[in-house]
mmCIF file of N, CA and C in Angstrom:
data_model
loop_
_atom_site.group_PDB
_atom_site.id
_atom_site.type_symbol
_atom_site.label_atom_id
_atom_site.label_comp_id
_atom_site.label_asym_id
_atom_site.label_seq_id
_atom_site.Cartn_x
_atom_site.Cartn_y
_atom_site.Cartn_z
ATOM 1 N N VAL K 3 -18.745 -10.200 23.425
ATOM 2 C CA VAL K 3 -18.447 -8.940 22.744
ATOM 3 C C VAL K 3 -18.495 -9.162 21.231
ATOM 4 N N GLN K 4 -19.190 -8.291 20.529
ATOM 5 C CA GLN K 4 -19.243 -8.354 19.061
ATOM 6 C C GLN K 4 -18.506 -7.164 18.478
ATOM 7 N N LEU K 5 -17.763 -7.431 17.406
ATOM 8 C CA LEU K 5 -16.979 -6.385 16.759
ATOM 9 C C LEU K 5 -17.500 -6.167 15.343
ATOM 10 N N GLN K 6 -17.584 -4.908 14.949
ATOM 11 C CA GLN K 6 -18.045 -4.543 13.616
ATOM 12 C C GLN K 6 -16.962 -3.724 12.941
ATOM 13 N N ALA K 7 -16.389 -4.285 11.887
ATOM 14 C CA ALA K 7 -15.325 -3.603 11.159
ATOM 15 C C ALA K 7 -15.889 -2.941 9.901
ATOM 16 N N SER K 8 -15.272 -1.838 9.509
ATOM 17 C CA SER K 8 -15.689 -1.139 8.301
ATOM 18 C C SER K 8 -14.524 -0.337 7.746
ATOM 19 N N GLY K 9 -14.704 0.161 6.512
ATOM 20 C CA GLY K 9 -13.718 1.069 5.945
ATOM 21 C C GLY K 9 -12.901 0.516 4.802
ATOM 22 N N GLY K 10 -13.032 -0.771 4.511
ATOM 23 C CA GLY K 10 -12.276 -1.334 3.398
ATOM 24 C C GLY K 10 -12.786 -0.837 2.060
ATOM 25 N N GLY K 11 -12.032 -1.162 1.023
ATOM 26 C CA GLY K 11 -12.444 -0.759 -0.311
ATOM 27 C C GLY K 11 -11.297 -0.872 -1.287
ATOM 28 N N LEU K 12 -11.528 -0.303 -2.462
ATOM 29 C CA LEU K 12 -10.531 -0.304 -3.529
ATOM 30 C C LEU K 12 -9.808 1.041 -3.538
ATOM 31 N N VAL K 13 -8.493 0.987 -3.556
ATOM 32 C CA VAL K 13 -7.702 2.209 -3.555
ATOM 33 C C VAL K 13 -6.500 2.006 -4.469
ATOM 34 N N GLN K 14 -6.036 3.082 -5.079
ATOM 35 C CA GLN K 14 -4.862 3.001 -5.954
ATOM 36 C C GLN K 14 -3.585 2.950 -5.125
ATOM 37 N N PRO K 15 -2.541 2.390 -5.671
ATOM 38 C CA PRO K 15 -1.250 2.405 -4.967
ATOM 39 C C PRO K 15 -0.862 3.835 -4.590
ATOM 40 N N GLY K 16 -0.357 3.987 -3.383
ATOM 41 C CA GLY K 16 -0.018 5.308 -2.866
ATOM 42 C C GLY K 16 -1.148 5.991 -2.136
ATOM 43 N N GLY K 17 -2.331 5.430 -2.220
ATOM 44 C CA GLY K 17 -3.500 6.025 -1.585
ATOM 45 C C GLY K 17 -3.612 5.654 -0.113
ATOM 46 N N SER K 18 -4.720 6.104 0.479
ATOM 47 C CA SER K 18 -4.949 5.896 1.916
ATOM 48 C C SER K 18 -6.349 5.358 2.161
ATOM 49 N N LEU K 19 -6.463 4.641 3.259
ATOM 50 C CA LEU K 19 -7.752 4.170 3.759
ATOM 51 C C LEU K 19 -7.704 4.184 5.278
ATOM 52 N N ARG K 20 -8.863 4.323 5.892
ATOM 53 C CA ARG K 20 -8.955 4.248 7.345
ATOM 54 C C ARG K 20 -9.966 3.174 7.718
ATOM 55 N N LEU K 21 -9.511 2.183 8.423
ATOM 56 C CA LEU K 21 -10.391 1.130 8.905
ATOM 57 C C LEU K 21 -10.861 1.460 10.320
ATOM 58 N N SER K 22 -12.096 1.068 10.600
ATOM 59 C CA SER K 22 -12.671 1.268 11.924
ATOM 60 C C SER K 22 -13.221 -0.052 12.437
ATOM 61 N N CYS K 23 -13.231 -0.182 13.744
ATOM 62 C CA CYS K 23 -13.805 -1.373 14.371
ATOM 63 C C CYS K 23 -14.388 -0.957 15.704
ATOM 64 N N ALA K 24 -15.678 -1.200 15.860
ATOM 65 C CA ALA K 24 -16.358 -0.812 17.086
ATOM 66 C C ALA K 24 -16.902 -2.049 17.789
ATOM 67 N N ALA K 25 -16.844 -2.018 19.102
ATOM 68 C CA ALA K 25 -17.299 -3.144 19.906
ATOM 69 C C ALA K 25 -18.628 -2.849 20.568
ATOM 70 N N SER K 26 -19.434 -3.874 20.683
ATOM 71 C CA SER K 26 -20.624 -3.797 21.518
ATOM 72 C C SER K 26 -20.420 -4.764 22.676
ATOM 73 N N GLY K 27 -20.826 -4.335 23.863
ATOM 74 C CA GLY K 27 -20.584 -5.157 25.040
ATOM 75 C C GLY K 27 -19.464 -4.583 25.880
ATOM 76 N N ASN K 28 -19.186 -5.239 26.976
ATOM 77 C CA ASN K 28 -18.203 -4.758 27.935
ATOM 78 C C ASN K 28 -16.795 -5.204 27.554
ATOM 79 N N ILE K 29 -15.920 -4.257 27.272
ATOM 80 C CA ILE K 29 -14.542 -4.614 26.930
ATOM 81 C C ILE K 29 -13.605 -4.412 28.108
ATOM 82 N N PHE K 30 -14.160 -4.065 29.271
ATOM 83 C CA PHE K 30 -13.406 -3.861 30.495
ATOM 84 C C PHE K 30 -12.290 -2.848 30.275
ATOM 85 N N SER K 31 -11.503 -2.624 31.267
ATOM 86 C CA SER K 31 -10.475 -1.584 31.174
ATOM 87 C C SER K 31 -9.131 -2.124 30.721
ATOM 88 N N ARG K 32 -8.959 -3.436 30.829
ATOM 89 C CA ARG K 32 -7.696 -4.046 30.430
ATOM 90 C C ARG K 32 -7.925 -4.842 29.152
ATOM 91 N N ASN K 33 -7.413 -4.327 28.065
ATOM 92 C CA ASN K 33 -7.625 -5.005 26.793
ATOM 93 C C ASN K 33 -6.530 -4.628 25.807
ATOM 94 N N ILE K 34 -6.417 -5.409 24.801
ATOM 95 C CA ILE K 34 -5.480 -5.159 23.707
ATOM 96 C C ILE K 34 -6.272 -5.241 22.415
ATOM 97 N N MET K 35 -6.116 -4.248 21.578
ATOM 98 C CA MET K 35 -6.839 -4.194 20.313
ATOM 99 C C MET K 35 -5.852 -4.410 19.173
ATOM 100 N N ASN K 36 -6.216 -5.284 18.258
ATOM 101 C CA ASN K 36 -5.313 -5.686 17.190
ATOM 102 C C ASN K 36 -5.986 -5.581 15.821
ATOM 103 N N TRP K 37 -5.161 -5.380 14.825
ATOM 104 C CA TRP K 37 -5.575 -5.557 13.425
ATOM 105 C C TRP K 37 -4.717 -6.661 12.811
ATOM 106 N N TYR K 38 -5.385 -7.616 12.191
ATOM 107 C CA TYR K 38 -4.730 -8.676 11.440
ATOM 108 C C TYR K 38 -5.134 -8.544 9.968
ATOM 109 N N ARG K 39 -4.404 -9.217 9.122
ATOM 110 C CA ARG K 39 -4.814 -9.319 7.728
ATOM 111 C C ARG K 39 -4.487 -10.719 7.214
ATOM 112 N N GLN K 40 -5.242 -11.090 6.190
ATOM 113 C CA GLN K 40 -5.076 -12.428 5.629
ATOM 114 C C GLN K 40 -5.303 -12.408 4.131
ATOM 115 N N VAL K 41 -4.360 -13.002 3.432
ATOM 116 C CA VAL K 41 -4.487 -13.235 2.005
ATOM 117 C C VAL K 41 -4.874 -14.700 1.827
ATOM 118 N N ALA K 42 -5.766 -14.964 0.892
ATOM 119 C CA ALA K 42 -6.246 -16.336 0.676
ATOM 120 C C ALA K 42 -5.070 -17.290 0.507
ATOM 121 N N GLY K 43 -5.118 -18.380 1.282
ATOM 122 C CA GLY K 43 -4.064 -19.374 1.200
ATOM 123 C C GLY K 43 -2.911 -19.141 2.152
ATOM 124 N N ASN K 44 -2.925 -17.983 2.815
ATOM 125 C CA ASN K 44 -1.850 -17.656 3.755
ATOM 126 C C ASN K 44 -2.387 -17.594 5.176
ATOM 127 N N GLN K 45 -1.471 -17.616 6.126
ATOM 128 C CA GLN K 45 -1.862 -17.460 7.519
ATOM 129 C C GLN K 45 -2.222 -16.014 7.822
ATOM 130 N N ARG K 46 -3.052 -15.847 8.813
ATOM 131 C CA ARG K 46 -3.406 -14.505 9.253
ATOM 132 C C ARG K 46 -2.173 -13.854 9.883
ATOM 133 N N GLU K 47 -1.951 -12.591 9.530
ATOM 134 C CA GLU K 47 -0.754 -11.860 9.963
ATOM 135 C C GLU K 47 -1.143 -10.713 10.878
ATOM 136 N N LEU K 48 -0.446 -10.563 12.002
ATOM 137 C CA LEU K 48 -0.683 -9.426 12.880
ATOM 138 C C LEU K 48 -0.068 -8.177 12.258
ATOM 139 N N VAL K 49 -0.889 -7.176 12.041
ATOM 140 C CA VAL K 49 -0.452 -5.940 11.393
ATOM 141 C C VAL K 49 -0.079 -4.883 12.430
ATOM 142 N N ALA K 50 -0.958 -4.703 13.411
ATOM 143 C CA ALA K 50 -0.724 -3.672 14.416
ATOM 144 C C ALA K 50 -1.487 -4.016 15.684
ATOM 145 N N SER K 51 -0.957 -3.534 16.800
ATOM 146 C CA SER K 51 -1.539 -3.822 18.099
ATOM 147 C C SER K 51 -1.436 -2.597 18.985
ATOM 148 N N ILE K 52 -2.460 -2.373 19.823
ATOM 149 C CA ILE K 52 -2.424 -1.240 20.726
ATOM 150 C C ILE K 52 -3.012 -1.629 22.073
ATOM 151 N N SER K 53 -2.299 -1.279 23.132
ATOM 152 C CA SER K 53 -2.795 -1.425 24.490
ATOM 153 C C SER K 53 -2.786 -0.032 25.115
ATOM 154 N N ASP K 54 -3.039 0.049 26.395
ATOM 155 C CA ASP K 54 -2.965 1.353 27.056
ATOM 156 C C ASP K 54 -1.530 1.862 27.133
ATOM 157 N N MET K 55 -0.585 0.932 26.988
ATOM 158 C CA MET K 55 0.816 1.294 27.218
ATOM 159 C C MET K 55 1.618 1.472 25.931
ATOM 160 N N SER K 56 1.227 0.793 24.873
ATOM 161 C CA SER K 56 2.123 0.790 23.722
ATOM 162 C C SER K 56 1.407 0.411 22.440
ATOM 163 N N THR K 57 2.106 0.664 21.324
ATOM 164 C CA THR K 57 1.670 0.208 20.013
ATOM 165 C C THR K 57 2.796 -0.618 19.387
ATOM 166 N N LYS K 58 2.398 -1.550 18.558
ATOM 167 C CA LYS K 58 3.372 -2.379 17.850
ATOM 168 C C LYS K 58 2.910 -2.543 16.412
ATOM 169 N N TYR K 59 3.895 -2.671 15.529
ATOM 170 C CA TYR K 59 3.575 -2.797 14.109
ATOM 171 C C TYR K 59 4.415 -3.898 13.467
ATOM 172 N N ALA K 60 3.846 -4.535 12.471
ATOM 173 C CA ALA K 60 4.633 -5.427 11.631
ATOM 174 C C ALA K 60 5.647 -4.583 10.859
ATOM 175 N N ASP K 61 6.807 -5.161 10.606
ATOM 176 C CA ASP K 61 7.851 -4.409 9.897
ATOM 177 C C ASP K 61 7.365 -3.904 8.540
ATOM 178 N N SER K 62 6.504 -4.674 7.907
ATOM 179 C CA SER K 62 6.053 -4.333 6.562
ATOM 180 C C SER K 62 5.171 -3.086 6.514
ATOM 181 N N VAL K 63 4.641 -2.644 7.656
ATOM 182 C CA VAL K 63 3.747 -1.487 7.642
ATOM 183 C C VAL K 63 4.270 -0.319 8.472
ATOM 184 N N LYS K 64 5.401 -0.503 9.125
ATOM 185 C CA LYS K 64 5.947 0.575 9.959
ATOM 186 C C LYS K 64 6.185 1.830 9.130
ATOM 187 N N GLY K 65 5.764 2.953 9.676
ATOM 188 C CA GLY K 65 5.939 4.224 8.985
ATOM 189 C C GLY K 65 4.819 4.549 8.013
ATOM 190 N N ARG K 66 3.957 3.568 7.717
ATOM 191 C CA ARG K 66 2.856 3.799 6.782
ATOM 192 C C ARG K 66 1.490 3.665 7.456
ATOM 193 N N PHE K 67 1.376 2.772 8.420
ATOM 194 C CA PHE K 67 0.109 2.528 9.105
ATOM 195 C C PHE K 67 0.190 3.080 10.529
ATOM 196 N N THR K 68 -0.954 3.549 11.010
ATOM 197 C CA THR K 68 -1.046 4.032 12.393
ATOM 198 C C THR K 68 -2.294 3.456 13.044
ATOM 199 N N ILE K 69 -2.100 2.804 14.172
ATOM 200 C CA ILE K 69 -3.231 2.274 14.935
ATOM 201 C C ILE K 69 -3.552 3.240 16.057
ATOM 202 N N SER K 70 -4.847 3.421 16.315
ATOM 203 C CA SER K 70 -5.273 4.290 17.401
ATOM 204 C C SER K 70 -6.549 3.716 18.009
ATOM 205 N N ARG K 71 -6.913 4.241 19.161
ATOM 206 C CA ARG K 71 -8.097 3.732 19.842
ATOM 207 C C ARG K 71 -8.863 4.871 20.501
ATOM 208 N N ASP K 72 -10.153 4.639 20.670
ATOM 209 C CA ASP K 72 -11.018 5.568 21.379
ATOM 210 C C ASP K 72 -11.753 4.745 22.426
ATOM 211 N N ASN K 73 -11.302 4.840 23.669
ATOM 212 C CA ASN K 73 -11.874 3.990 24.710
ATOM 213 C C ASN K 73 -13.342 4.325 24.971
ATOM 214 N N ALA K 74 -13.685 5.572 24.863
ATOM 215 C CA ALA K 74 -15.074 5.978 25.108
ATOM 216 C C ALA K 74 -16.017 5.358 24.078
ATOM 217 N N LYS K 75 -15.536 5.207 22.857
ATOM 218 C CA LYS K 75 -16.362 4.628 21.794
ATOM 219 C C LYS K 75 -16.128 3.120 21.651
ATOM 220 N N LYS K 76 -15.218 2.585 22.451
ATOM 221 C CA LYS K 76 -14.868 1.155 22.370
ATOM 222 C C LYS K 76 -14.474 0.810 20.930
ATOM 223 N N ALA K 77 -13.598 1.616 20.379
ATOM 224 C CA ALA K 77 -13.247 1.477 18.972
ATOM 225 C C ALA K 77 -11.741 1.504 18.758
ATOM 226 N N VAL K 78 -11.343 0.864 17.669
ATOM 227 C CA VAL K 78 -9.955 0.892 17.233
ATOM 228 C C VAL K 78 -9.945 1.254 15.755
ATOM 229 N N TYR K 79 -8.893 1.963 15.350
ATOM 230 C CA TYR K 79 -8.790 2.438 13.980
ATOM 231 C C TYR K 79 -7.430 2.046 13.406
ATOM 232 N N LEU K 80 -7.391 1.937 12.088
ATOM 233 C CA LEU K 80 -6.125 1.707 11.405
ATOM 234 C C LEU K 80 -6.057 2.665 10.227
ATOM 235 N N GLN K 81 -5.211 3.668 10.354
ATOM 236 C CA GLN K 81 -4.977 4.596 9.257
ATOM 237 C C GLN K 81 -3.873 4.022 8.395
ATOM 238 N N MET K 82 -4.188 3.794 7.136
ATOM 239 C CA MET K 82 -3.244 3.160 6.215
ATOM 240 C C MET K 82 -2.894 4.147 5.113
ATOM 241 N N ASN K 83 -1.637 4.538 5.072
ATOM 242 C CA ASN K 83 -1.150 5.481 4.064
ATOM 243 C C ASN K 83 -0.140 4.808 3.151
ATOM 244 N N THR K 84 0.108 5.445 2.042
ATOM 245 C CA THR K 84 1.082 4.929 1.077
ATOM 246 C C THR K 84 0.859 3.446 0.818
ATOM 247 N N LEU K 85 -0.364 3.124 0.502
ATOM 248 C CA LEU K 85 -0.719 1.720 0.328
ATOM 249 C C LEU K 85 -0.027 1.119 -0.887
ATOM 250 N N LYS K 86 0.296 -0.157 -0.752
ATOM 251 C CA LYS K 86 0.976 -0.910 -1.807
ATOM 252 C C LYS K 86 0.097 -2.095 -2.228
ATOM 253 N N PRO K 87 0.287 -2.601 -3.432
ATOM 254 C CA PRO K 87 -0.494 -3.781 -3.842
ATOM 255 C C PRO K 87 -0.368 -4.955 -2.869
ATOM 256 N N GLU K 88 0.784 -5.086 -2.244
ATOM 257 C CA GLU K 88 0.965 -6.200 -1.301
ATOM 258 C C GLU K 88 0.210 -6.014 0.018
ATOM 259 N N ASP K 89 -0.414 -4.856 0.191
ATOM 260 C CA ASP K 89 -1.286 -4.651 1.352
ATOM 261 C C ASP K 89 -2.691 -5.210 1.111
ATOM 262 N N THR K 90 -2.954 -5.646 -0.104
ATOM 263 C CA THR K 90 -4.254 -6.217 -0.429
ATOM 264 C C THR K 90 -4.505 -7.460 0.418
ATOM 265 N N ALA K 91 -5.628 -7.456 1.134
ATOM 266 C CA ALA K 91 -5.956 -8.556 2.041
ATOM 267 C C ALA K 91 -7.313 -8.282 2.673
ATOM 268 N N VAL K 92 -7.829 -9.278 3.368
ATOM 269 C CA VAL K 92 -8.964 -9.057 4.256
ATOM 270 C C VAL K 92 -8.396 -8.681 5.626
ATOM 271 N N TYR K 93 -8.865 -7.572 6.150
ATOM 272 C CA TYR K 93 -8.379 -7.075 7.431
ATOM 273 C C TYR K 93 -9.407 -7.389 8.524
ATOM 274 N N TYR K 94 -8.894 -7.911 9.636
ATOM 275 C CA TYR K 94 -9.748 -8.294 10.757
ATOM 276 C C TYR K 94 -9.330 -7.542 12.019
ATOM 277 N N CYS K 95 -10.313 -7.049 12.759
ATOM 278 C CA CYS K 95 -9.997 -6.515 14.071
ATOM 279 C C CYS K 95 -10.182 -7.623 15.111
ATOM 280 N N ASN K 96 -9.435 -7.501 16.157
ATOM 281 C CA ASN K 96 -9.422 -8.503 17.227
ATOM 282 C C ASN K 96 -9.218 -7.809 18.558
ATOM 283 N N PHE K 97 -10.054 -8.154 19.526
ATOM 284 C CA PHE K 97 -9.900 -7.616 20.873
ATOM 285 C C PHE K 97 -9.560 -8.764 21.824
ATOM 286 N N LEU K 98 -8.519 -8.556 22.618
ATOM 287 C CA LEU K 98 -8.217 -9.445 23.731
ATOM 288 C C LEU K 98 -8.646 -8.718 24.998
ATOM 289 N N ILE K 99 -9.543 -9.348 25.751
ATOM 290 C CA ILE K 99 -10.187 -8.643 26.865
ATOM 291 C C ILE K 99 -9.977 -9.428 28.151
ATOM 292 N N PHE K 100 -9.522 -8.711 29.186
ATOM 293 C CA PHE K 100 -9.324 -9.337 30.499
ATOM 294 C C PHE K 100 -10.436 -8.860 31.418
ATOM 295 N N ASP K 101 -11.230 -9.813 31.931
ATOM 296 C CA ASP K 101 -12.388 -9.438 32.753
ATOM 297 C C ASP K 101 -12.100 -9.481 34.249
ATOM 298 N N GLY K 102 -10.848 -9.659 34.579
ATOM 299 C CA GLY K 102 -10.443 -9.724 35.979
ATOM 300 C C GLY K 102 -10.010 -11.115 36.400
ATOM 301 N N SER K 103 -10.443 -12.112 35.596
ATOM 302 C CA SER K 103 -10.045 -13.475 35.927
ATOM 303 C C SER K 103 -9.500 -14.243 34.726
ATOM 304 N N HIS K 104 -9.931 -13.899 33.543
ATOM 305 C CA HIS K 104 -9.392 -14.583 32.377
ATOM 306 C C HIS K 104 -9.483 -13.688 31.141
ATOM 307 N N TRP K 105 -8.720 -14.062 30.126
ATOM 308 C CA TRP K 105 -8.693 -13.350 28.852
ATOM 309 C C TRP K 105 -9.686 -14.012 27.893
ATOM 310 N N SER K 106 -10.388 -13.190 27.131
ATOM 311 C CA SER K 106 -11.242 -13.688 26.065
ATOM 312 C C SER K 106 -10.846 -13.012 24.757
ATOM 313 N N ASP K 107 -11.349 -13.546 23.668
ATOM 314 C CA ASP K 107 -10.855 -13.241 22.332
ATOM 315 C C ASP K 107 -12.057 -13.017 21.424
ATOM 316 N N SER K 108 -12.174 -11.836 20.815
ATOM 317 C CA SER K 108 -13.283 -11.549 19.905
ATOM 318 C C SER K 108 -12.742 -11.066 18.572
ATOM 319 N N TRP K 109 -13.454 -11.427 17.488
ATOM 320 C CA TRP K 109 -13.033 -11.069 16.133
ATOM 321 C C TRP K 109 -14.135 -10.357 15.378
ATOM 322 N N GLY K 110 -13.747 -9.398 14.580
ATOM 323 C CA GLY K 110 -14.683 -8.784 13.648
ATOM 324 C C GLY K 110 -14.837 -9.655 12.413
ATOM 325 N N GLN K 111 -15.721 -9.237 11.518
ATOM 326 C CA GLN K 111 -16.085 -10.054 10.369
ATOM 327 C C GLN K 111 -15.126 -9.919 9.205
ATOM 328 N N GLY K 112 -14.213 -8.973 9.242
ATOM 329 C CA GLY K 112 -13.271 -8.798 8.139
ATOM 330 C C GLY K 112 -13.768 -7.769 7.157
ATOM 331 N N THR K 113 -12.840 -6.975 6.669
ATOM 332 C CA THR K 113 -13.163 -5.987 5.635
ATOM 333 C C THR K 113 -12.060 -6.040 4.588
ATOM 334 N N LEU K 114 -12.476 -6.082 3.323
ATOM 335 C CA LEU K 114 -11.533 -6.296 2.234
ATOM 336 C C LEU K 114 -10.890 -4.981 1.799
ATOM 337 N N VAL K 115 -9.570 -4.998 1.740
ATOM 338 C CA VAL K 115 -8.799 -3.876 1.206
ATOM 339 C C VAL K 115 -8.110 -4.348 -0.064
ATOM 340 N N THR K 116 -8.369 -3.646 -1.159
ATOM 341 C CA THR K 116 -7.753 -3.972 -2.440
ATOM 342 C C THR K 116 -6.968 -2.766 -2.925
ATOM 343 N N VAL K 117 -5.677 -2.971 -3.140
ATOM 344 C CA VAL K 117 -4.815 -1.892 -3.618
ATOM 345 C C VAL K 117 -4.415 -2.237 -5.053
ATOM 346 N N SER K 118 -4.956 -1.479 -5.984
ATOM 347 C CA SER K 118 -4.732 -1.796 -7.391
ATOM 348 C C SER K 118 -4.987 -0.569 -8.249
ATOM 349 N N SER K 119 -4.249 -0.484 -9.348
ATOM 350 C CA SER K 119 -4.489 0.603 -10.292
ATOM 351 C C SER K 119 -5.445 0.168 -11.388
#
């Protein structure tokens, strides 16, 4: 499975951006879609996660970011509102896919989000 992320860019503090990530290939019916972010020199951080049953968010983005999915399009989105300079990072989408016997792990290429005035 290949993932293509898009939607990053430069935005002023308080602004909004929407990230998208679309998959090519079979993602089966049981999967978890995630958004991570990474600042140079730091570990990759899980920002938000969505399965068929639930969504989860890092405390730092709760109330500001919303993760959603479109199963028909094999896509996941991250709506980011009230952006802060500390949200600046490279954002990566990640799919965990269960094919009936084992889980596999796919990553997008990363999209840079810069929050600055």
